[in-house]
Amino acid sequence: MSIDKQLREELRKGADSMHCPPDLYGRVQQSYQQYVNEKRGRSPMKKRILVGIAAIAILIPSAALAGSYLADDIFGSSATIEQHGGSQEDYQVIEEMLQAAKGKLTEDEFKEYMELTKQMVQLKLKITDENGVVHEESLTKEEQQLFEQLASKLGPYFEKINATSNP
Amino acid sequence: MNDKELLPWLEKATSGDESAFQLVYQATHQDVYRTVAFLVYSKQDIEDIVNEAYIRMWRSFHTYDPQRPFRYWLHGIVVRQVQDWKRKAWRRIRLFERNRQMTREQFEWTDKAVLQSEMQLELFRLVRQLSYKLRVVVILRYFHDYALEEIADMLQIPVGTVKSRHHLALKELRKRFELTGGDAYVY
């Protein structure tokens, strides 16, 4: 047998006879714990600032996106309101209102509120001309009834939104 | 568990997942322990170095290059940890005391190992008597199967030096092996 081969074999056998003492685990684990604590506690302030920045970075675009989404649900796009004498600013005001509602109402309530508002807006758009003048007389009798129904259903929601926003 | 499977666990362990740490320890501790025990003989020192090697592992995981084998990186850490320890140890303890202690432990330990395996591990015993510089090359070459270039990289010495140490070690082993009459074909 060549010395290379025999060396390999004896080293392997020798290694097999060496066993890591089980109690060494406790010690290494302790060092590990220390490392983890050190790592976590290194600078909690710095970490908090980083988390804050990350949160803002995520929130800003989602707020901006959600902003256009909410009013878009009602109108389709800001072009709709511009065709009826509204401006981009009006659209923004409505958007803020919807955002406020979203914050104040529960999820189910908000869904219902959005649905009602949508119907209401459809009616209003129908009777509003391109100069923003409302022609209520152009509503049919059924439509008028629906309008009142919607208004009465929306009433409690408005109260709720306004009550909590101006206590 | 192979190296590839181990890596995600090591990463988790590095970021503080204790169960991942357990798993990594289970998968590597025998290898780490044996590598150290080949190079250092005092039980207390071996345990200190193993512990430090693990600490080094968490702390320098970010320097690990996933293109290279995990074991190679691990053994590099272990070997450097042993070198560090030796450098400090020589400063701390008087030379002759250290030598005496080492020799005594070495023989106690080897006898036990030989008894346990019921084998005549003559070469193994001789390797343990080689100087550290020769021994580390033999262990990396014949126990871990690294190429001489890899060993040079690990020990941060020129390949030529590794080659000459390797050559010297084998020459020494052959000489002592014949002297002790431990050759297999004598029987």
Coordinates of C-alpha atoms in Angstrom, one line a residue:
Chain A
M1 CA 0.0 0.0 0.0
S2 CA 1.4 3.4 -0.9
I3 CA 2.0 5.8 1.9
D4 CA -0.5 8.3 0.4
K5 CA -3.3 5.8 0.5
Q6 CA -2.3 4.5 4.0
L7 CA -2.1 8.1 5.3
R8 CA -5.6 8.8 4.0
E9 CA -7.0 5.7 5.6
E10 CA -5.3 6.2 9.0
L11 CA -6.3 9.9 9.1
R12 CA -9.9 8.9 8.4
K13 CA -9.9 6.2 11.1
G14 CA -8.1 8.5 13.5
A15 CA -10.8 11.2 12.8
D16 CA -13.5 8.7 13.4
S17 CA -12.1 8.1 16.9
M18 CA -12.3 11.8 17.7
H19 CA -15.6 12.9 18.9
C20 CA -16.7 16.4 19.6
P21 CA -17.8 16.5 23.3
P22 CA -21.6 17.1 23.5
D23 CA -21.2 19.8 26.1
L24 CA -19.3 22.0 23.7
Y25 CA -22.7 22.7 22.0
G26 CA -23.9 24.7 25.1
R27 CA -20.8 26.9 24.9
V28 CA -21.0 27.6 21.2
Q29 CA -24.7 28.3 21.6
Q30 CA -23.9 30.8 24.3
S31 CA -21.5 32.6 22.0
Y32 CA -24.1 32.5 19.3
Q33 CA -26.7 34.0 21.6
Q34 CA -24.3 36.8 22.5
Y35 CA -23.7 37.4 18.8
V36 CA -27.4 37.7 18.1
N37 CA -28.0 40.0 21.0
E38 CA -25.1 42.2 20.0
K39 CA -26.4 42.3 16.5
R40 CA -29.9 43.2 17.5
G41 CA -28.9 45.7 20.1
R42 CA -26.1 47.3 18.1
S43 CA -28.1 50.5 17.4
P44 CA -31.8 50.3 17.9
M45 CA -32.2 54.0 17.0
K46 CA -30.5 53.5 13.6
K47 CA -32.7 50.5 13.0
R48 CA -35.8 52.4 13.9
I49 CA -34.9 55.3 11.6
L50 CA -34.3 52.8 8.7
V51 CA -37.7 51.1 9.4
G52 CA -39.3 54.6 9.4
I53 CA -37.8 55.5 6.1
A54 CA -38.8 52.2 4.6
A55 CA -42.4 52.6 5.8
I56 CA -42.6 56.1 4.3
A57 CA -41.1 55.0 1.1
I58 CA -43.8 52.3 0.8
L59 CA -46.7 54.5 2.1
I60 CA -46.2 57.5 -0.1
P61 CA -46.5 55.8 -3.5
S62 CA -49.3 53.6 -2.3
A63 CA -51.2 56.6 -1.0
A64 CA -50.7 58.4 -4.2
L65 CA -51.8 55.4 -6.2
A66 CA -54.7 54.6 -3.9
G67 CA -55.7 58.3 -4.3
S68 CA -56.4 58.1 -7.9
Y69 CA -57.9 54.6 -7.5
L70 CA -60.7 55.7 -5.2
A71 CA -62.0 58.5 -7.2
D72 CA -61.4 56.6 -10.4
D73 CA -63.8 54.0 -9.1
I74 CA -66.5 56.5 -9.0
F75 CA -65.8 58.6 -12.0
G76 CA -63.6 56.4 -14.2
S77 CA -61.1 59.2 -14.5
S78 CA -60.7 62.9 -13.8
A79 CA -61.6 63.5 -17.4
T80 CA -65.2 62.7 -16.5
I81 CA -65.5 65.4 -14.0
E82 CA -63.8 67.9 -16.3
Q83 CA -66.5 67.3 -18.9
H84 CA -69.1 68.5 -16.4
G85 CA -67.5 71.7 -15.4
G86 CA -65.3 70.3 -12.6
S87 CA -61.6 70.8 -12.2
Q88 CA -58.6 68.7 -11.3
E89 CA -58.8 70.4 -7.8
D90 CA -62.4 69.4 -7.3
Y91 CA -61.4 65.9 -8.2
Q92 CA -58.8 66.1 -5.5
V93 CA -61.3 67.3 -2.9
I94 CA -63.6 64.4 -3.7
E95 CA -60.6 62.1 -3.5
E96 CA -59.7 63.4 0.0
M97 CA -63.3 63.0 1.1
L98 CA -63.3 59.4 -0.1
Q99 CA -59.9 58.8 1.6
A100 CA -61.4 60.2 4.8
A101 CA -64.3 57.9 4.5
K102 CA -62.1 54.9 4.0
G103 CA -60.2 55.7 7.2
K104 CA -63.4 56.2 9.2
L105 CA -65.6 53.4 8.0
T106 CA -65.2 49.7 8.4
E107 CA -64.4 47.7 5.3
D108 CA -68.0 46.6 4.6
E109 CA -69.4 50.0 5.4
F110 CA -66.9 51.6 3.0
K111 CA -67.8 49.2 0.2
E112 CA -71.5 50.0 0.6
Y113 CA -70.7 53.7 0.8
M114 CA -68.6 53.6 -2.4
E115 CA -71.4 51.8 -4.2
L116 CA -74.0 54.3 -3.1
T117 CA -71.8 57.2 -4.0
K118 CA -71.2 55.8 -7.4
Q119 CA -74.9 55.6 -8.1
M120 CA -75.4 59.0 -6.8
V121 CA -72.6 60.4 -8.9
Q122 CA -74.0 58.7 -12.0
L123 CA -77.2 60.5 -11.5
K124 CA -75.6 63.8 -10.7
L125 CA -73.4 63.6 -13.8
K126 CA -76.4 62.9 -15.9
I127 CA -78.1 66.2 -14.8
T128 CA -75.1 68.4 -14.8
D129 CA -74.1 70.1 -18.0
E130 CA -70.6 70.9 -19.2
N131 CA -70.7 74.3 -17.3
G132 CA -71.4 72.6 -14.0
V133 CA -75.1 73.8 -13.9
V134 CA -77.5 71.3 -12.4
H135 CA -80.8 70.6 -14.1
E136 CA -82.8 68.6 -11.6
E137 CA -85.9 68.9 -13.7
S138 CA -84.3 66.5 -16.3
L139 CA -84.6 63.6 -13.8
T140 CA -87.4 61.1 -14.4
K141 CA -89.7 60.3 -11.5
E142 CA -88.0 57.0 -10.9
E143 CA -84.6 58.7 -11.0
Q144 CA -85.8 61.3 -8.5
Q145 CA -87.0 58.6 -6.1
L146 CA -83.7 56.8 -6.5
F147 CA -81.8 60.0 -5.8
E148 CA -83.7 60.5 -2.6
Q149 CA -83.3 56.9 -1.5
L150 CA -79.6 57.2 -2.1
A151 CA -79.4 60.4 -0.2
S152 CA -81.2 59.0 2.8
K153 CA -79.0 55.9 2.8
L154 CA -75.8 57.9 2.5
G155 CA -77.0 60.3 5.3
P156 CA -75.8 58.1 8.2
Y157 CA -72.5 57.5 6.5
F158 CA -71.9 61.2 6.1
E159 CA -72.8 61.8 9.7
K160 CA -70.4 59.1 10.8
I161 CA -67.6 60.5 8.6
N162 CA -68.1 64.1 9.7
A163 CA -68.8 63.3 13.3
T164 CA -65.5 61.5 13.7
S165 CA -63.5 64.0 11.6
N166 CA -64.9 67.1 13.6
P167 CA -65.5 65.9 17.1
Chain B
M1 CA -26.7 17.4 4.1
N2 CA -24.5 18.9 1.4
D3 CA -23.0 22.4 1.2
K4 CA -25.7 23.8 -1.1
E5 CA -28.5 22.8 1.3
L6 CA -26.6 24.2 4.2
L7 CA -26.1 27.7 2.9
P8 CA -29.6 29.0 3.3
W9 CA -29.6 27.7 6.9
L10 CA -26.3 29.4 7.6
E11 CA -27.7 32.6 6.2
K12 CA -30.7 32.3 8.5
A13 CA -28.5 31.5 11.5
T14 CA -26.4 34.6 10.7
S15 CA -29.5 36.8 10.9
G16 CA -30.5 35.3 14.3
D17 CA -32.6 32.2 13.7
E18 CA -31.7 29.8 16.5
S19 CA -33.1 26.6 15.0
A20 CA -31.0 27.3 11.9
F21 CA -28.0 27.7 14.1
Q22 CA -28.7 24.3 15.7
L23 CA -28.9 22.7 12.3
V24 CA -25.7 24.3 11.0
Y25 CA -23.9 23.2 14.2
Q26 CA -25.1 19.6 13.9
A27 CA -24.0 19.5 10.3
T28 CA -20.6 20.9 10.8
H29 CA -19.4 20.4 14.4
Q30 CA -17.7 17.0 13.9
D31 CA -15.8 18.2 10.9
V32 CA -14.7 21.4 12.7
Y33 CA -13.8 19.6 15.9
R34 CA -11.7 17.0 14.1
T35 CA -9.9 19.5 12.0
V36 CA -8.9 21.4 15.1
A37 CA -8.1 18.3 17.0
F38 CA -5.6 17.2 14.3
L39 CA -3.8 20.5 14.8
V40 CA -4.0 21.2 18.5
Y41 CA -3.8 18.7 21.3
S42 CA -5.0 20.2 24.5
K43 CA -8.7 19.5 25.1
Q44 CA -9.3 23.0 26.5
D45 CA -7.6 24.7 23.6
I46 CA -9.5 22.6 21.0
E47 CA -12.8 23.6 22.5
D48 CA -11.7 27.3 22.7
I49 CA -10.8 27.3 19.0
V50 CA -13.9 25.5 17.9
N51 CA -16.0 28.1 19.7
E52 CA -14.0 30.9 18.2
A53 CA -14.3 29.4 14.7
Y54 CA -18.1 29.4 15.0
I55 CA -18.1 33.0 16.2
R56 CA -15.9 33.9 13.2
M57 CA -18.3 32.0 11.0
W58 CA -21.3 34.2 11.9
R59 CA -19.4 37.4 11.8
S60 CA -17.7 36.9 8.5
F61 CA -20.5 35.2 6.6
H62 CA -20.9 38.3 4.5
T63 CA -17.4 37.8 3.1
Y64 CA -18.4 34.3 1.9
D65 CA -18.3 33.9 -1.9
P66 CA -21.1 31.5 -2.9
Q67 CA -19.1 30.5 -6.0
R68 CA -16.6 28.7 -3.8
P69 CA -17.3 25.5 -1.9
F70 CA -18.7 26.1 1.6
R71 CA -16.3 23.6 3.2
Y72 CA -13.3 25.3 1.7
W73 CA -14.4 28.6 3.3
L74 CA -15.1 26.8 6.6
H75 CA -11.8 25.1 6.7
G76 CA -10.1 28.4 5.9
I77 CA -11.7 29.9 9.0
V78 CA -10.8 27.0 11.2
V79 CA -7.2 27.0 10.1
R80 CA -6.8 30.7 10.5
Q81 CA -8.4 30.4 14.0
V82 CA -5.8 27.8 14.9
Q83 CA -3.0 30.0 13.6
D84 CA -4.3 32.9 15.6
W85 CA -4.4 30.8 18.7
K86 CA -0.9 29.6 18.2
R87 CA 0.4 33.1 17.7
K88 CA -1.2 34.1 21.0
A89 CA -0.3 31.0 22.8
W90 CA 3.4 31.3 22.2
R91 CA 3.3 34.8 23.7
R92 CA 1.3 33.6 26.7
I93 CA 3.0 30.5 27.8
R94 CA 6.6 29.5 28.2
L95 CA 7.9 27.3 25.5
F96 CA 9.2 24.3 27.4
E97 CA 6.1 24.1 29.6
R98 CA 3.9 24.1 26.6
N99 CA 6.0 21.4 24.9
R100 CA 5.9 19.1 27.9
Q101 CA 2.1 19.5 28.3
M102 CA 1.6 18.9 24.6
T103 CA 3.7 15.7 24.5
R104 CA 2.0 14.3 27.5
E105 CA -1.5 15.0 26.2
Q106 CA -0.6 13.7 22.8
F107 CA 0.4 10.3 24.1
E108 CA -2.6 9.9 26.4
W109 CA -4.9 10.9 23.6
T110 CA -3.3 8.7 21.0
D111 CA -3.3 5.6 23.2
K112 CA -6.9 6.1 23.8
A113 CA -7.7 6.6 20.1
V114 CA -5.8 3.5 19.2
L115 CA -7.5 1.4 21.8
Q116 CA -10.9 2.7 20.7
S117 CA -10.4 1.8 17.1
E118 CA -8.5 -1.4 18.0
M119 CA -6.2 -0.5 15.1
Q120 CA -2.5 0.1 14.8
L121 CA -2.7 3.7 13.5
E122 CA 1.0 4.0 13.3
L123 CA 1.1 6.7 10.6
F124 CA -1.6 8.6 12.3
R125 CA 0.5 8.7 15.5
L126 CA 3.5 9.8 13.5
V127 CA 1.6 12.6 11.8
R128 CA 0.8 13.9 15.3
Q129 CA 4.4 14.0 16.1
L130 CA 5.3 16.2 13.1
S131 CA 5.8 19.9 13.6
Y132 CA 2.7 22.0 13.2
K133 CA 3.9 23.5 9.9
L134 CA 4.3 20.1 8.3
R135 CA 1.3 18.6 10.0
V136 CA -1.2 21.2 8.8
V137 CA -0.2 20.6 5.2
V138 CA -0.6 16.8 5.7
I139 CA -4.0 17.2 7.2
L140 CA -5.3 19.5 4.5
R141 CA -3.8 17.3 1.8
Y142 CA -4.7 13.8 3.0
F143 CA -7.6 14.3 5.3
H144 CA -9.5 17.1 3.5
D145 CA -8.1 16.3 0.0
Y146 CA -7.2 19.9 -1.0
A147 CA -4.8 20.6 -3.8
L148 CA -1.5 22.2 -2.9
E149 CA -2.6 25.5 -4.5
E150 CA -5.7 25.5 -2.3
I151 CA -3.6 24.8 0.8
A152 CA -1.3 27.7 -0.1
D153 CA -4.3 30.0 -0.4
M154 CA -5.7 28.8 2.9
L155 CA -2.5 29.2 4.8
Q156 CA -1.6 32.4 3.0
I157 CA 1.8 31.2 2.0
P158 CA 3.5 30.6 -1.4
V159 CA 2.7 27.4 -3.2
G160 CA 6.4 26.7 -3.3
T161 CA 6.5 26.7 0.5
V162 CA 3.5 24.3 0.6
K163 CA 5.3 22.0 -1.8
S164 CA 8.5 21.9 0.2
R165 CA 6.6 21.3 3.4
H166 CA 4.6 18.6 1.8
H167 CA 7.7 16.9 0.5
L168 CA 9.5 17.3 3.9
A169 CA 6.5 15.9 5.8
L170 CA 6.3 12.8 3.6
K171 CA 10.1 12.3 3.8
E172 CA 9.9 12.5 7.6
L173 CA 6.9 10.1 7.8
R174 CA 8.6 7.6 5.5
K175 CA 11.8 7.7 7.6
R176 CA 10.1 7.3 11.0
F177 CA 7.7 4.8 9.6
E178 CA 10.5 2.5 8.6
L179 CA 12.3 3.1 11.9
T180 CA 9.3 2.0 14.0
G181 CA 8.8 -1.0 11.8
G182 CA 5.2 -0.2 11.5
D183 CA 5.1 -1.0 7.8
A184 CA 2.2 -3.1 6.8
Y185 CA 4.2 -5.7 4.9
V186 CA 6.4 -6.6 7.8
Y187 CA 3.6 -8.8 9.1

